[in-house]
Coordinates of C-alpha atoms in Angstrom, one line a residue:
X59 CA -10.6 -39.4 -35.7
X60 CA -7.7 -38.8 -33.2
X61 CA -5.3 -41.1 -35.2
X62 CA -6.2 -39.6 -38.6
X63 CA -5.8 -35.7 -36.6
X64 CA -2.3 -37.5 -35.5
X65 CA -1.8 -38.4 -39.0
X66 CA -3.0 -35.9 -41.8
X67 CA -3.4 -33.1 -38.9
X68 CA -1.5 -29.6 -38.9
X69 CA 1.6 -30.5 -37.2
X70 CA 1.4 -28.6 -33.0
X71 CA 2.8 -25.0 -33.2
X72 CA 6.4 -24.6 -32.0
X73 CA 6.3 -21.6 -30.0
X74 CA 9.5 -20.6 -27.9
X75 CA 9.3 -19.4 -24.2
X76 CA 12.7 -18.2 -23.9
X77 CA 12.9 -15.6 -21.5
X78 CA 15.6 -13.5 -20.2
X79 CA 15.8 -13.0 -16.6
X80 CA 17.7 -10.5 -14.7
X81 CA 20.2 -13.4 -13.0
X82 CA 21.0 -14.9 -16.7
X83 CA 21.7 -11.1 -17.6
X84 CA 24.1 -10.4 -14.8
X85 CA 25.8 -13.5 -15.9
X86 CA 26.2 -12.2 -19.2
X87 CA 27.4 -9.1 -18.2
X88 CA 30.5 -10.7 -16.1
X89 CA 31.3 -12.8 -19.5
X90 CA 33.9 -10.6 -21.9
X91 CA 32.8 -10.8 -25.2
X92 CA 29.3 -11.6 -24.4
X93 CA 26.8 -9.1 -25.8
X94 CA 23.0 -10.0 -24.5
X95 CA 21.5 -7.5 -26.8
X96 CA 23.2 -9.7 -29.7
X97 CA 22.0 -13.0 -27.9
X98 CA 18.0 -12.0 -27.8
X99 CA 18.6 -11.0 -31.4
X100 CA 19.5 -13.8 -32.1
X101 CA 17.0 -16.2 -29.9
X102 CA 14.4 -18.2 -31.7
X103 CA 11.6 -16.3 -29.5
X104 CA 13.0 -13.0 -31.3
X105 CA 12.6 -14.9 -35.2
X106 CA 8.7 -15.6 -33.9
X107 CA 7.7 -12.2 -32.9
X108 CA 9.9 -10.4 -35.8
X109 CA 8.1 -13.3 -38.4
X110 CA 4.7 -12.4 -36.7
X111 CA 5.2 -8.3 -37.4
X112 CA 4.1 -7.5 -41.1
X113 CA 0.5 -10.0 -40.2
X114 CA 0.3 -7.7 -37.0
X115 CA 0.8 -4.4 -38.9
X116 CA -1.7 -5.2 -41.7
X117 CA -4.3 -5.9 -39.1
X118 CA -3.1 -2.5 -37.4
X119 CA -3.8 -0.9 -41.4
X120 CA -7.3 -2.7 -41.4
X121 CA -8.5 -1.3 -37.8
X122 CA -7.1 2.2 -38.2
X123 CA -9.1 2.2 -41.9
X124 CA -12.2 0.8 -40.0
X125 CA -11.6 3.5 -37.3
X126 CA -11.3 6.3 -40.1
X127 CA -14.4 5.4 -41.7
X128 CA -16.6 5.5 -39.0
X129 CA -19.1 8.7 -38.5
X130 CA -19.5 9.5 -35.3
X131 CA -22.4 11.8 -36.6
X132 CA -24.0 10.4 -39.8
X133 CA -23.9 14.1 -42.2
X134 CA -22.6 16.1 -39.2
X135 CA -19.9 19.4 -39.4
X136 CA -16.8 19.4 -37.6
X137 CA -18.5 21.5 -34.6
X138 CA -20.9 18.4 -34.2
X139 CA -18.1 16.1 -33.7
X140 CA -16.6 18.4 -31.2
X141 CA -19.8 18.2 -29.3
X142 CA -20.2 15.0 -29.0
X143 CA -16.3 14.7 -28.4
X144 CA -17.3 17.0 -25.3
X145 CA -19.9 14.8 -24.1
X146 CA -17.7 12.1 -24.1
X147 CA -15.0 13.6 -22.1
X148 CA -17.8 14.8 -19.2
X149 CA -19.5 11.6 -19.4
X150 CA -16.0 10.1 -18.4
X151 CA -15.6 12.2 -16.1
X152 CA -18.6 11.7 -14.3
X153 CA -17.8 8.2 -14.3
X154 CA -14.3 8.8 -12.9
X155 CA -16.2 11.3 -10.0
X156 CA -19.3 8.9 -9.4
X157 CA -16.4 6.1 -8.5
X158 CA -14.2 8.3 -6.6
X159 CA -17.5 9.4 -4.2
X160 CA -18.5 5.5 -4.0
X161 CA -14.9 4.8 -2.6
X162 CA -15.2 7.0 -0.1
X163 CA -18.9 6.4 1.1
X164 CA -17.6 2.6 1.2
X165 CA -15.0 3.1 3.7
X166 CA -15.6 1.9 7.5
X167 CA -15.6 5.0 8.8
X168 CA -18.3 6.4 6.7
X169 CA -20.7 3.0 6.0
X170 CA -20.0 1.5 9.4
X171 CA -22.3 3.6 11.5
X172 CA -25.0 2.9 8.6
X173 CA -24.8 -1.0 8.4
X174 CA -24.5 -1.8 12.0
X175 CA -28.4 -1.3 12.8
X176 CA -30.7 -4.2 11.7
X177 CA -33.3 -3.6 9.0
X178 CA -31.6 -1.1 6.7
X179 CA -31.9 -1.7 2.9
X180 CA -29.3 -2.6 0.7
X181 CA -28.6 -2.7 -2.9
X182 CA -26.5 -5.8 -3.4
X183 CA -24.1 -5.5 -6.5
X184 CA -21.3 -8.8 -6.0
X185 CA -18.8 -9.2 -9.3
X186 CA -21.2 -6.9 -11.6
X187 CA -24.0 -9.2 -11.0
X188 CA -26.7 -7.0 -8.6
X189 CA -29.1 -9.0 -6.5
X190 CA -31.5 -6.5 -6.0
X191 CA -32.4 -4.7 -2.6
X192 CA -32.0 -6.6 0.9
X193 CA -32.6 -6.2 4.3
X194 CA -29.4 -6.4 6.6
X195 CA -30.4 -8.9 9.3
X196 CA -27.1 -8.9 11.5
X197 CA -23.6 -6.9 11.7
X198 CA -20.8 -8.9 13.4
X199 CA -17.3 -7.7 13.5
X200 CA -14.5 -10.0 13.4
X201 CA -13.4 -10.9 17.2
X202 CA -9.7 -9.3 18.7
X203 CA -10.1 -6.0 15.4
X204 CA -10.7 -3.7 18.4
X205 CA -8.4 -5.0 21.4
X206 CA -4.4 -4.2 22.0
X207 CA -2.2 -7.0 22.6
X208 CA -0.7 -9.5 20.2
X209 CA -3.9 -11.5 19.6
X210 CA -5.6 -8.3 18.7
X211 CA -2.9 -7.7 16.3
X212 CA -3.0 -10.6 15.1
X213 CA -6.5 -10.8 14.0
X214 CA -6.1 -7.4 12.5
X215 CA -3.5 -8.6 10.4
X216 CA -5.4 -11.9 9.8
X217 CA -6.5 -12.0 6.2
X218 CA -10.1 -11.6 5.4
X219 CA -12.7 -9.3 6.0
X220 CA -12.7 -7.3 9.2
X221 CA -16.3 -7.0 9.2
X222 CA -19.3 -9.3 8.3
X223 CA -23.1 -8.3 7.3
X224 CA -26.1 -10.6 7.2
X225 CA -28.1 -9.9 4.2
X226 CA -31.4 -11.1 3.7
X227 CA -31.9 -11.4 -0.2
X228 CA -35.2 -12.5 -2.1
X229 CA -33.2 -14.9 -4.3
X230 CA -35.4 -17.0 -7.0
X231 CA -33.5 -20.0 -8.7
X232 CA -34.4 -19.6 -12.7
X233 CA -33.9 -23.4 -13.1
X234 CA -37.7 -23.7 -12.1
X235 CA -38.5 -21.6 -15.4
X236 CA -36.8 -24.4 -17.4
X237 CA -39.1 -27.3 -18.6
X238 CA -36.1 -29.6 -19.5
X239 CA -36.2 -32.9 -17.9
X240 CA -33.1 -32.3 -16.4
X241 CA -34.5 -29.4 -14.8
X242 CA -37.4 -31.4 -13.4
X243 CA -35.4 -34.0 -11.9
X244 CA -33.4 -30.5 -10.1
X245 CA -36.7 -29.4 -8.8
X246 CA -37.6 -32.9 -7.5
X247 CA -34.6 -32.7 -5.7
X248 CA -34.8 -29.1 -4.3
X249 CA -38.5 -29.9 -3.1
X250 CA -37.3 -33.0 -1.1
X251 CA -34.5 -30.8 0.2
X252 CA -37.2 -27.7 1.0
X253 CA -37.2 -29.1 4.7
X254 CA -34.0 -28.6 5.4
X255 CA -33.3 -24.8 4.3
X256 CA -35.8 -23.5 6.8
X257 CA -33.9 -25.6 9.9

């Protein structure tokens, strides 16, 4: 199959990666008779994305007609739209306050007198993904952050977090739902190797 691909395939797309960059302009310039607006007209990278155009502007036509026939209320008056045009702007809003307000209760000076006392409850939210509520266990900060001198500067400046928490989370793995055999030879596995999480 990879020969007959090689063979009766749709030939590999040629696309250009010319670039101008701002030393290959200054040369340019100190040319006479050298015009780099002409040049990128000219480029093969120009051809493509001029070629590309009328496909891009039909498919422009087709979502703007897609847009325009949508009702936002199904046998509604002008007034109704506005309304719910209205909503939408103070549900944004909202949004935009409710993050503002969460970046300022998440600074250290504000959280930091919260966190640093064992068995508060946290709601633990990492990439999107929330983990449910958690107990925090320990509160470390990272060692030289509060000292002068150059190795206290220094591990300010070090990269990483200042601060660390110990969560306690009730995490269960869902592979144990999963009646695959692959999925019993993973809990065969995780049952030998109960011993050792508890060490």
């Amino acid at each position: 199959t990879v020969c007959k691909g090689i063979l009766y395939g749709d030939p590999d797309p040629l696309n250009s990666s010319y670039r101008i960059s701002y030393n290959m302009l200054l040369n340019m310039l100190r040319v006479e008779d050298v015009d780099p607006e002409y040049l990128l007209r000219a480029s093969f990278h120009q051809f493509q994305q001029e070629s590309e155009a009328p496909g891009l502007e039909i498919q422009a036509d087709d979502a703007e007609k897609e847009a325009n026939a949508i009702e936002i209320v199904p046998g509604g008056t002008d007034e109704d739209v506005s309304t719910v045009g209205e909503y939408f702007g103070m549900d944004r809003q909202l949004l935009l306050t409710q993050r503002k307000m969460m970046k300022i209760q998440r600074r250290p000076e504000h959280i930091l007198p919260f966190v640093q006392s064992s068995g508060r409850l946290v709601d633990v939210t990492i990439e999107g993904e929330n983990f449910g509520w958690g107990i925090i266990v320990r509160y470390k900060r990272k060692a030289g952050t509060g000292t002068a001198g150059s190795a206290g500067q220094a591990a300010l400046n070090a990269e990483g977090p200042g601060h660390s928490i110990d969560v306690l989370l009730s995490c269960v793995d869902r592979h144990f739902d999963d009646t695959s055999p692959d999925a019993a030879m993973r809990r065969e596995e995780d049952l030998t190797n109960l011993g050792l999480l508890w060490r």
